[in-house]
């Protein structure tokens, strides 16, 4: 948990990059998918720049400074209880931050899904019976049920990766999610959001590509308790900070679980 403390290193300060937009939010196809998954109008990205060099060991300081910054306080978007967008506008007393592994430059981590009777060769998701959930399928089973036969076919390390988390968020969706019959829209959407959120560099010698972003999952508290990303905890309510140390940009990905918009107008 990040909180106020003495530090001999200078605090980060932030400015909103109001004209910075994400590819996935401009893509009509993804907009229609987010509407189908009951996430449209409840998911957004923002970008801020910061003024100090960032080193990964300072992730806790960074998260604390982010929520203490006046620019963030009066510009960070959040959904209120009525489902309307508002600004954080709160004095934050505590911040929880968790470093999320972000190392993948390919989609090989999804290979076990294709080889364990979870999807057909065509990409169609295998349906299955569930005592509680109607219209259940093997994809949600491998994501949610630790005692399922295939759960451990995806390693614990891969499940922690930012790309896999994005994929899982897309599959589970919002409160009135209409699930896909095929897997491709989930993977394709996760890939596009991932590319929006993370930064890469190429080794001039080997030509290998590596990720340079530090990704944090964050939540924040005021005097009344948890307030960001929501006062109500849900696996599908999340906020991630993706820190680009070279551009000195931080990208926020936010979603609050609920009933999404039913039209493409935002």
PDB file of C-alpha atoms in Angstrom:
ATOM      1  CA  UNK A   1       0.000   0.000   0.000  1.00  0.00           C
ATOM      2  CA  UNK A   2       1.379   3.375  -1.026  1.00  0.00           C
ATOM      3  CA  UNK A   3       0.993   6.225   1.412  1.00  0.00           C
ATOM      4  CA  UNK A   4       2.694   9.456   2.353  1.00  0.00           C
ATOM      5  CA  UNK A   5       6.285   9.007   3.463  1.00  0.00           C
ATOM      6  CA  UNK A   6       9.601  10.802   3.624  1.00  0.00           C
ATOM      7  CA  UNK A   7      11.572  10.530   0.393  1.00  0.00           C
ATOM      8  CA  UNK A   8      14.819  12.033  -0.799  1.00  0.00           C
ATOM      9  CA  UNK A   9      13.678  11.608  -4.401  1.00  0.00           C
ATOM     10  CA  UNK A  10      11.597  14.252  -6.123  1.00  0.00           C
ATOM     11  CA  UNK A  11       7.863  13.625  -6.474  1.00  0.00           C
ATOM     12  CA  UNK A  12       6.324  13.054  -9.878  1.00  0.00           C
ATOM     13  CA  UNK A  13       3.950  15.723 -11.155  1.00  0.00           C
ATOM     14  CA  UNK A  14       1.458  15.173 -13.964  1.00  0.00           C
ATOM     15  CA  UNK A  15      -0.310  16.940 -16.812  1.00  0.00           C
ATOM     16  CA  UNK A  16      -3.322  15.701 -18.758  1.00  0.00           C
ATOM     17  CA  UNK A  17      -2.748  14.883 -22.429  1.00  0.00           C
ATOM     18  CA  UNK A  18      -6.304  15.713 -23.443  1.00  0.00           C
ATOM     19  CA  UNK A  19      -5.807  15.139 -27.181  1.00  0.00           C
ATOM     20  CA  UNK A  20      -4.283  11.680 -26.781  1.00  0.00           C
ATOM     21  CA  UNK A  21      -6.755   9.035 -27.949  1.00  0.00           C
ATOM     22  CA  UNK A  22      -6.701   5.255 -28.040  1.00  0.00           C
ATOM     23  CA  UNK A  23      -7.066   3.257 -31.225  1.00  0.00           C
ATOM     24  CA  UNK A  24      -9.649   0.898 -29.778  1.00  0.00           C
ATOM     25  CA  UNK A  25     -11.955   3.751 -28.786  1.00  0.00           C
ATOM     26  CA  UNK A  26     -11.971   5.027 -32.378  1.00  0.00           C
ATOM     27  CA  UNK A  27     -12.595   1.624 -33.970  1.00  0.00           C
ATOM     28  CA  UNK A  28     -16.277   1.113 -34.956  1.00  0.00           C
ATOM     29  CA  UNK A  29     -15.901  -2.679 -34.888  1.00  0.00           C
ATOM     30  CA  UNK A  30     -14.570  -2.659 -31.320  1.00  0.00           C
ATOM     31  CA  UNK A  31     -17.241  -0.165 -30.308  1.00  0.00           C
ATOM     32  CA  UNK A  32     -19.915  -2.614 -31.460  1.00  0.00           C
ATOM     33  CA  UNK A  33     -18.218  -5.458 -29.583  1.00  0.00           C
ATOM     34  CA  UNK A  34     -17.962  -3.439 -26.371  1.00  0.00           C
ATOM     35  CA  UNK A  35     -21.655  -2.620 -26.712  1.00  0.00           C
ATOM     36  CA  UNK A  36     -22.449  -6.334 -27.117  1.00  0.00           C
ATOM     37  CA  UNK A  37     -20.308  -7.139 -24.062  1.00  0.00           C
ATOM     38  CA  UNK A  38     -22.050  -4.459 -21.948  1.00  0.00           C
ATOM     39  CA  UNK A  39     -18.826  -2.473 -21.558  1.00  0.00           C
ATOM     40  CA  UNK A  40     -19.496   0.456 -23.884  1.00  0.00           C
ATOM     41  CA  UNK A  41     -19.725   3.742 -22.019  1.00  0.00           C
ATOM     42  CA  UNK A  42     -18.109   2.177 -18.954  1.00  0.00           C
ATOM     43  CA  UNK A  43     -14.569   1.756 -20.261  1.00  0.00           C
ATOM     44  CA  UNK A  44     -12.167   4.563 -21.096  1.00  0.00           C
ATOM     45  CA  UNK A  45      -8.525   5.515 -21.396  1.00  0.00           C
ATOM     46  CA  UNK A  46      -6.681   8.704 -20.487  1.00  0.00           C
ATOM     47  CA  UNK A  47      -3.093   9.824 -20.854  1.00  0.00           C
ATOM     48  CA  UNK A  48      -0.926  12.028 -18.651  1.00  0.00           C
ATOM     49  CA  UNK A  49       2.712  13.035 -18.892  1.00  0.00           C
ATOM     50  CA  UNK A  50       5.078  13.298 -15.941  1.00  0.00           C
ATOM     51  CA  UNK A  51       8.168  15.339 -15.237  1.00  0.00           C
ATOM     52  CA  UNK A  52      10.716  13.035 -13.559  1.00  0.00           C
ATOM     53  CA  UNK A  53      12.725  10.061 -14.868  1.00  0.00           C
ATOM     54  CA  UNK A  54      10.964   6.829 -13.962  1.00  0.00           C
ATOM     55  CA  UNK A  55      12.754   3.743 -12.676  1.00  0.00           C
ATOM     56  CA  UNK A  56      10.722   0.556 -12.103  1.00  0.00           C
ATOM     57  CA  UNK A  57      11.733   0.348  -8.431  1.00  0.00           C
ATOM     58  CA  UNK A  58       9.804   3.595  -7.863  1.00  0.00           C
ATOM     59  CA  UNK A  59       6.426   2.146  -8.880  1.00  0.00           C
ATOM     60  CA  UNK A  60       4.970   2.601  -5.393  1.00  0.00           C
ATOM     61  CA  UNK A  61       6.042   6.249  -5.203  1.00  0.00           C
ATOM     62  CA  UNK A  62       4.675   6.788  -8.700  1.00  0.00           C
ATOM     63  CA  UNK A  63       1.236   5.428  -7.804  1.00  0.00           C
ATOM     64  CA  UNK A  64       1.069   7.530  -4.636  1.00  0.00           C
ATOM     65  CA  UNK A  65       2.205  10.720  -6.439  1.00  0.00           C
ATOM     66  CA  UNK A  66      -0.294  10.070  -9.232  1.00  0.00           C
ATOM     67  CA  UNK A  67      -3.295  10.141  -6.910  1.00  0.00           C
ATOM     68  CA  UNK A  68      -1.935  13.083  -4.904  1.00  0.00           C
ATOM     69  CA  UNK A  69      -1.416  15.256  -7.974  1.00  0.00           C
ATOM     70  CA  UNK A  70      -3.939  18.134  -8.398  1.00  0.00           C
ATOM     71  CA  UNK A  71      -4.114  17.626 -12.166  1.00  0.00           C
ATOM     72  CA  UNK A  72      -5.025  13.969 -11.693  1.00  0.00           C
ATOM     73  CA  UNK A  73      -7.464  14.783  -8.893  1.00  0.00           C
ATOM     74  CA  UNK A  74      -9.477  17.123 -11.119  1.00  0.00           C
ATOM     75  CA  UNK A  75      -9.140  15.275 -14.448  1.00  0.00           C
ATOM     76  CA  UNK A  76      -9.185  11.535 -13.723  1.00  0.00           C
ATOM     77  CA  UNK A  77     -12.467  10.079 -14.972  1.00  0.00           C
ATOM     78  CA  UNK A  78     -14.589   7.793 -12.826  1.00  0.00           C
ATOM     79  CA  UNK A  79     -18.153   6.479 -13.037  1.00  0.00           C
ATOM     80  CA  UNK A  80     -20.464   7.449 -10.186  1.00  0.00           C
ATOM     81  CA  UNK A  81     -23.196   5.254  -8.694  1.00  0.00           C
ATOM     82  CA  UNK A  82     -25.708   6.399 -11.316  1.00  0.00           C
ATOM     83  CA  UNK A  83     -23.417   5.378 -14.169  1.00  0.00           C
ATOM     84  CA  UNK A  84     -22.516   8.957 -15.126  1.00  0.00           C
ATOM     85  CA  UNK A  85     -18.961  10.060 -15.787  1.00  0.00           C
ATOM     86  CA  UNK A  86     -17.488  12.424 -13.240  1.00  0.00           C
ATOM     87  CA  UNK A  87     -14.015  13.362 -11.994  1.00  0.00           C
ATOM     88  CA  UNK A  88     -12.195  11.877  -9.039  1.00  0.00           C
ATOM     89  CA  UNK A  89     -12.125  15.135  -7.066  1.00  0.00           C
ATOM     90  CA  UNK A  90     -11.205  13.447  -3.769  1.00  0.00           C
ATOM     91  CA  UNK A  91      -8.384  13.674  -1.284  1.00  0.00           C
ATOM     92  CA  UNK A  92      -6.767  10.252  -1.455  1.00  0.00           C
ATOM     93  CA  UNK A  93      -5.414   8.812   1.792  1.00  0.00           C
ATOM     94  CA  UNK A  94      -4.194   5.368   0.636  1.00  0.00           C
ATOM     95  CA  UNK A  95      -3.308   3.738  -2.657  1.00  0.00           C
ATOM     96  CA  UNK A  96      -3.020   0.041  -3.440  1.00  0.00           C
ATOM     97  CA  UNK A  97      -0.731  -0.720  -6.367  1.00  0.00           C
ATOM     98  CA  UNK A  98       0.307  -4.068  -7.798  1.00  0.00           C
ATOM     99  CA  UNK A  99       2.916  -4.585 -10.504  1.00  0.00           C
ATOM    100  CA  UNK A 100       1.384  -6.579 -13.358  1.00  0.00           C
ATOM    101  CA  UNK A 101       3.779  -8.673 -15.494  1.00  0.00           C
ATOM    102  CA  UNK A 102       3.946  -7.295 -19.011  1.00  0.00           C
ATOM    103  CA  UNK A 103       6.400  -9.292 -21.112  1.00  0.00           C
ATOM    104  CA  UNK A 104       4.449 -10.842 -23.985  1.00  0.00           C
ATOM    105  CA  UNK A 105       5.082  -9.776 -27.585  1.00  0.00           C
ATOM    106  CA  UNK A 106       3.036 -12.601 -29.138  1.00  0.00           C
ATOM    107  CA  UNK A 107      -0.218 -14.477 -28.489  1.00  0.00           C
ATOM    108  CA  UNK A 108       1.409 -17.875 -27.893  1.00  0.00           C
ATOM    109  CA  UNK A 109       0.017 -17.925 -24.349  1.00  0.00           C
ATOM    110  CA  UNK A 110      -3.395 -18.660 -25.870  1.00  0.00           C
ATOM    111  CA  UNK A 111      -2.195 -21.854 -27.591  1.00  0.00           C
ATOM    112  CA  UNK A 112      -3.472 -24.165 -24.793  1.00  0.00           C
ATOM    113  CA  UNK A 113      -6.982 -22.866 -25.446  1.00  0.00           C
ATOM    114  CA  UNK A 114      -6.783 -24.251 -28.985  1.00  0.00           C
ATOM    115  CA  UNK A 115      -5.427 -27.661 -28.019  1.00  0.00           C
ATOM    116  CA  UNK A 116      -7.564 -28.807 -25.069  1.00  0.00           C
ATOM    117  CA  UNK A 117     -11.124 -29.025 -26.446  1.00  0.00           C
ATOM    118  CA  UNK A 118     -11.916 -25.479 -25.376  1.00  0.00           C
ATOM    119  CA  UNK A 119     -12.418 -24.187 -28.910  1.00  0.00           C
ATOM    120  CA  UNK A 120     -12.950 -26.084 -32.144  1.00  0.00           C
ATOM    121  CA  UNK A 121     -10.382 -25.733 -34.967  1.00  0.00           C
ATOM    122  CA  UNK A 122     -12.781 -23.222 -36.536  1.00  0.00           C
ATOM    123  CA  UNK A 123     -12.463 -20.994 -33.477  1.00  0.00           C
ATOM    124  CA  UNK A 124     -15.967 -21.759 -32.219  1.00  0.00           C
ATOM    125  CA  UNK A 125     -16.077 -22.039 -28.429  1.00  0.00           C
ATOM    126  CA  UNK A 126     -17.148 -25.409 -27.035  1.00  0.00           C
ATOM    127  CA  UNK A 127     -20.417 -25.173 -25.084  1.00  0.00           C
ATOM    128  CA  UNK A 128     -20.905 -27.064 -21.832  1.00  0.00           C
ATOM    129  CA  UNK A 129     -23.443 -27.642 -19.095  1.00  0.00           C
ATOM    130  CA  UNK A 130     -23.236 -25.657 -15.858  1.00  0.00           C
ATOM    131  CA  UNK A 131     -25.428 -26.055 -12.770  1.00  0.00           C
ATOM    132  CA  UNK A 132     -25.671 -22.301 -12.145  1.00  0.00           C
ATOM    133  CA  UNK A 133     -24.872 -20.432 -15.351  1.00  0.00           C
ATOM    134  CA  UNK A 134     -27.011 -21.020 -18.467  1.00  0.00           C
ATOM    135  CA  UNK A 135     -25.315 -21.058 -21.865  1.00  0.00           C
ATOM    136  CA  UNK A 136     -21.947 -21.752 -20.274  1.00  0.00           C
ATOM    137  CA  UNK A 137     -18.844 -22.688 -22.256  1.00  0.00           C
ATOM    138  CA  UNK A 138     -15.401 -24.207 -21.825  1.00  0.00           C
ATOM    139  CA  UNK A 139     -13.672 -20.852 -22.283  1.00  0.00           C
ATOM    140  CA  UNK A 140     -15.302 -19.296 -19.240  1.00  0.00           C
ATOM    141  CA  UNK A 141     -14.759 -22.533 -17.363  1.00  0.00           C
ATOM    142  CA  UNK A 142     -10.990 -22.419 -17.920  1.00  0.00           C
ATOM    143  CA  UNK A 143     -10.948 -18.751 -16.900  1.00  0.00           C
ATOM    144  CA  UNK A 144     -13.056 -19.051 -13.764  1.00  0.00           C
ATOM    145  CA  UNK A 145     -13.092 -22.544 -12.294  1.00  0.00           C
ATOM    146  CA  UNK A 146      -9.860 -23.677 -10.657  1.00  0.00           C
ATOM    147  CA  UNK A 147     -11.143 -27.206 -10.215  1.00  0.00           C
ATOM    148  CA  UNK A 148     -11.923 -27.659 -13.906  1.00  0.00           C
ATOM    149  CA  UNK A 149      -9.932 -30.216 -15.899  1.00  0.00           C
ATOM    150  CA  UNK A 150      -8.254 -27.615 -18.106  1.00  0.00           C
ATOM    151  CA  UNK A 151      -7.658 -24.775 -15.642  1.00  0.00           C
ATOM    152  CA  UNK A 152      -3.979 -25.601 -15.098  1.00  0.00           C
ATOM    153  CA  UNK A 153      -3.282 -25.927 -18.817  1.00  0.00           C
ATOM    154  CA  UNK A 154      -2.701 -22.172 -18.684  1.00  0.00           C
ATOM    155  CA  UNK A 155       0.198 -21.465 -16.349  1.00  0.00           C
ATOM    156  CA  UNK A 156      -0.156 -19.292 -13.263  1.00  0.00           C
ATOM    157  CA  UNK A 157       2.499 -16.953 -14.688  1.00  0.00           C
ATOM    158  CA  UNK A 158       0.616 -16.484 -17.961  1.00  0.00           C
ATOM    159  CA  UNK A 159      -2.614 -15.776 -16.091  1.00  0.00           C
ATOM    160  CA  UNK A 160      -0.899 -12.835 -14.375  1.00  0.00           C
ATOM    161  CA  UNK A 161       0.282 -11.268 -17.630  1.00  0.00           C
ATOM    162  CA  UNK A 162      -1.340  -7.987 -18.667  1.00  0.00           C
ATOM    163  CA  UNK A 163      -2.322  -9.359 -22.085  1.00  0.00           C
ATOM    164  CA  UNK A 164      -4.086 -12.345 -20.537  1.00  0.00           C
ATOM    165  CA  UNK A 165      -5.871 -10.109 -18.041  1.00  0.00           C
ATOM    166  CA  UNK A 166      -7.171  -7.943 -20.890  1.00  0.00           C
ATOM    167  CA  UNK A 167      -8.382 -11.040 -22.704  1.00  0.00           C
ATOM    168  CA  UNK A 168     -10.172 -12.293 -19.583  1.00  0.00           C
ATOM    169  CA  UNK A 169     -11.789  -8.888 -19.011  1.00  0.00           C
ATOM    170  CA  UNK A 170     -13.155  -8.935 -22.567  1.00  0.00           C
ATOM    171  CA  UNK A 171     -14.523 -12.478 -22.213  1.00  0.00           C
ATOM    172  CA  UNK A 172     -16.323 -11.782 -18.932  1.00  0.00           C
ATOM    173  CA  UNK A 173     -17.635  -8.368 -19.993  1.00  0.00           C
ATOM    174  CA  UNK A 174     -20.240  -6.295 -18.185  1.00  0.00           C
ATOM    175  CA  UNK A 175     -23.519  -6.956 -16.416  1.00  0.00           C
ATOM    176  CA  UNK A 176     -25.578  -7.769 -19.546  1.00  0.00           C
ATOM    177  CA  UNK A 177     -22.758  -9.326 -21.555  1.00  0.00           C
ATOM    178  CA  UNK A 178     -23.747 -11.231 -24.698  1.00  0.00           C
ATOM    179  CA  UNK A 179     -21.034 -13.848 -25.079  1.00  0.00           C
ATOM    180  CA  UNK A 180     -19.336 -14.660 -28.374  1.00  0.00           C
ATOM    181  CA  UNK A 181     -19.655 -17.990 -30.160  1.00  0.00           C
ATOM    182  CA  UNK A 182     -16.093 -17.701 -31.492  1.00  0.00           C
ATOM    183  CA  UNK A 183     -12.896 -16.739 -29.708  1.00  0.00           C
ATOM    184  CA  UNK A 184     -11.320 -14.399 -32.248  1.00  0.00           C
ATOM    185  CA  UNK A 185     -13.113 -11.152 -31.234  1.00  0.00           C
ATOM    186  CA  UNK A 186     -11.857 -11.535 -27.664  1.00  0.00           C
ATOM    187  CA  UNK A 187      -8.219 -12.085 -28.639  1.00  0.00           C
ATOM    188  CA  UNK A 188      -8.247  -9.418 -31.360  1.00  0.00           C
ATOM    189  CA  UNK A 189      -9.749  -6.787 -29.044  1.00  0.00           C
ATOM    190  CA  UNK A 190      -7.325  -7.628 -26.229  1.00  0.00           C
ATOM    191  CA  UNK A 191      -4.403  -7.311 -28.655  1.00  0.00           C
ATOM    192  CA  UNK A 192      -5.517  -3.874 -29.871  1.00  0.00           C
ATOM    193  CA  UNK A 193      -6.006  -2.541 -26.335  1.00  0.00           C
ATOM    194  CA  UNK A 194      -2.645  -4.038 -25.351  1.00  0.00           C
ATOM    195  CA  UNK A 195      -0.902  -2.252 -28.232  1.00  0.00           C
ATOM    196  CA  UNK A 196      -2.590   0.995 -27.212  1.00  0.00           C
ATOM    197  CA  UNK A 197      -1.438   0.657 -23.636  1.00  0.00           C
ATOM    198  CA  UNK A 198       2.149  -0.617 -23.801  1.00  0.00           C
ATOM    199  CA  UNK A 199       5.379   0.579 -25.419  1.00  0.00           C
ATOM    200  CA  UNK A 200       8.098  -1.497 -27.056  1.00  0.00           C
ATOM    201  CA  UNK A 201      11.701  -1.097 -28.160  1.00  0.00           C
ATOM    202  CA  UNK A 202      13.818  -3.033 -30.640  1.00  0.00           C
ATOM    203  CA  UNK A 203      17.336  -4.185 -29.816  1.00  0.00           C
ATOM    204  CA  UNK A 204      19.524  -2.711 -32.605  1.00  0.00           C
ATOM    205  CA  UNK A 205      21.811  -5.746 -32.529  1.00  0.00           C
ATOM    206  CA  UNK A 206      19.448  -8.706 -32.246  1.00  0.00           C
ATOM    207  CA  UNK A 207      16.360  -6.929 -33.635  1.00  0.00           C
ATOM    208  CA  UNK A 208      14.387  -8.522 -30.794  1.00  0.00           C
ATOM    209  CA  UNK A 209      11.384  -6.588 -29.548  1.00  0.00           C
ATOM    210  CA  UNK A 210      10.848  -6.105 -25.826  1.00  0.00           C
ATOM    211  CA  UNK A 211       8.319  -4.213 -23.753  1.00  0.00           C
ATOM    212  CA  UNK A 212       9.488  -1.220 -21.744  1.00  0.00           C
ATOM    213  CA  UNK A 213       6.251  -0.359 -19.959  1.00  0.00           C
ATOM    214  CA  UNK A 214       5.622  -0.874 -16.263  1.00  0.00           C
ATOM    215  CA  UNK A 215       1.978  -1.769 -15.657  1.00  0.00           C
ATOM    216  CA  UNK A 216       0.266  -1.239 -12.303  1.00  0.00           C
ATOM    217  CA  UNK A 217      -3.179  -2.282 -11.172  1.00  0.00           C
ATOM    218  CA  UNK A 218      -4.363   0.431  -8.805  1.00  0.00           C
ATOM    219  CA  UNK A 219      -7.108   1.266  -6.357  1.00  0.00           C
ATOM    220  CA  UNK A 220      -7.447   4.331  -4.139  1.00  0.00           C
ATOM    221  CA  UNK A 221      -9.108   5.191  -0.836  1.00  0.00           C
ATOM    222  CA  UNK A 222     -10.361   8.390   0.758  1.00  0.00           C
ATOM    223  CA  UNK A 223     -11.450   8.943   4.354  1.00  0.00           C
ATOM    224  CA  UNK A 224     -14.648   6.980   3.706  1.00  0.00           C
ATOM    225  CA  UNK A 225     -12.922   3.939   2.197  1.00  0.00           C
ATOM    226  CA  UNK A 226     -12.455   2.565  -1.301  1.00  0.00           C
ATOM    227  CA  UNK A 227     -13.399   5.140  -3.939  1.00  0.00           C
ATOM    228  CA  UNK A 228     -11.447   4.282  -7.102  1.00  0.00           C
ATOM    229  CA  UNK A 229     -12.028   2.657  -9.503  1.00  0.00           C
ATOM    230  CA  UNK A 230     -15.314   2.235  -7.598  1.00  0.00           C
ATOM    231  CA  UNK A 231     -16.548   1.984  -4.036  1.00  0.00           C
ATOM    232  CA  UNK A 232     -17.834  -1.501  -4.899  1.00  0.00           C
ATOM    233  CA  UNK A 233     -15.273  -4.215  -5.627  1.00  0.00           C
ATOM    234  CA  UNK A 234     -15.767  -6.465  -8.636  1.00  0.00           C
ATOM    235  CA  UNK A 235     -13.320  -8.492 -10.702  1.00  0.00           C
ATOM    236  CA  UNK A 236     -14.555  -6.600 -13.766  1.00  0.00           C
ATOM    237  CA  UNK A 237     -14.065  -3.174 -12.171  1.00  0.00           C
ATOM    238  CA  UNK A 238     -10.438  -2.250 -12.736  1.00  0.00           C
ATOM    239  CA  UNK A 239      -7.919   0.512 -13.317  1.00  0.00           C
ATOM    240  CA  UNK A 240      -4.457  -0.009 -14.788  1.00  0.00           C
ATOM    241  CA  UNK A 241      -1.613   2.484 -15.158  1.00  0.00           C
ATOM    242  CA  UNK A 242       0.856   1.765 -17.955  1.00  0.00           C
ATOM    243  CA  UNK A 243       4.036   3.799 -17.562  1.00  0.00           C
ATOM    244  CA  UNK A 244       6.222   4.604 -20.574  1.00  0.00           C
ATOM    245  CA  UNK A 245       9.592   5.653 -19.084  1.00  0.00           C
ATOM    246  CA  UNK A 246      10.951   7.075 -22.363  1.00  0.00           C
ATOM    247  CA  UNK A 247       8.055   9.284 -23.416  1.00  0.00           C
ATOM    248  CA  UNK A 248       7.281   9.964 -19.740  1.00  0.00           C
ATOM    249  CA  UNK A 249       3.641   9.147 -20.407  1.00  0.00           C
ATOM    250  CA  UNK A 250       1.257   7.162 -18.244  1.00  0.00           C
ATOM    251  CA  UNK A 251      -1.856   5.621 -19.766  1.00  0.00           C
ATOM    252  CA  UNK A 252      -4.926   4.851 -17.665  1.00  0.00           C
ATOM    253  CA  UNK A 253      -7.294   2.022 -18.594  1.00  0.00           C
ATOM    254  CA  UNK A 254     -10.493   2.138 -16.561  1.00  0.00           C
ATOM    255  CA  UNK A 255     -13.651   0.031 -16.481  1.00  0.00           C
ATOM    256  CA  UNK A 256     -16.511  -0.104 -14.006  1.00  0.00           C
ATOM    257  CA  UNK A 257     -18.748  -3.185 -14.037  1.00  0.00           C
ATOM    258  CA  UNK A 258     -22.393  -2.479 -14.803  1.00  0.00           C
ATOM    259  CA  UNK A 259     -24.882  -2.124 -17.630  1.00  0.00           C
ATOM    260  CA  UNK A 260     -23.200  -0.647 -20.693  1.00  0.00           C
ATOM    261  CA  UNK A 261     -24.629   1.645 -23.341  1.00  0.00           C
ATOM    262  CA  UNK A 262     -27.118   0.204 -25.825  1.00  0.00           C
ATOM    263  CA  UNK A 263     -26.145   2.556 -28.640  1.00  0.00           C
ATOM    264  CA  UNK A 264     -22.852   3.568 -30.249  1.00  0.00           C
ATOM    265  CA  UNK A 265     -23.216   7.204 -29.227  1.00  0.00           C
ATOM    266  CA  UNK A 266     -20.995   7.943 -26.245  1.00  0.00           C
TER     267      UNK A 266
END
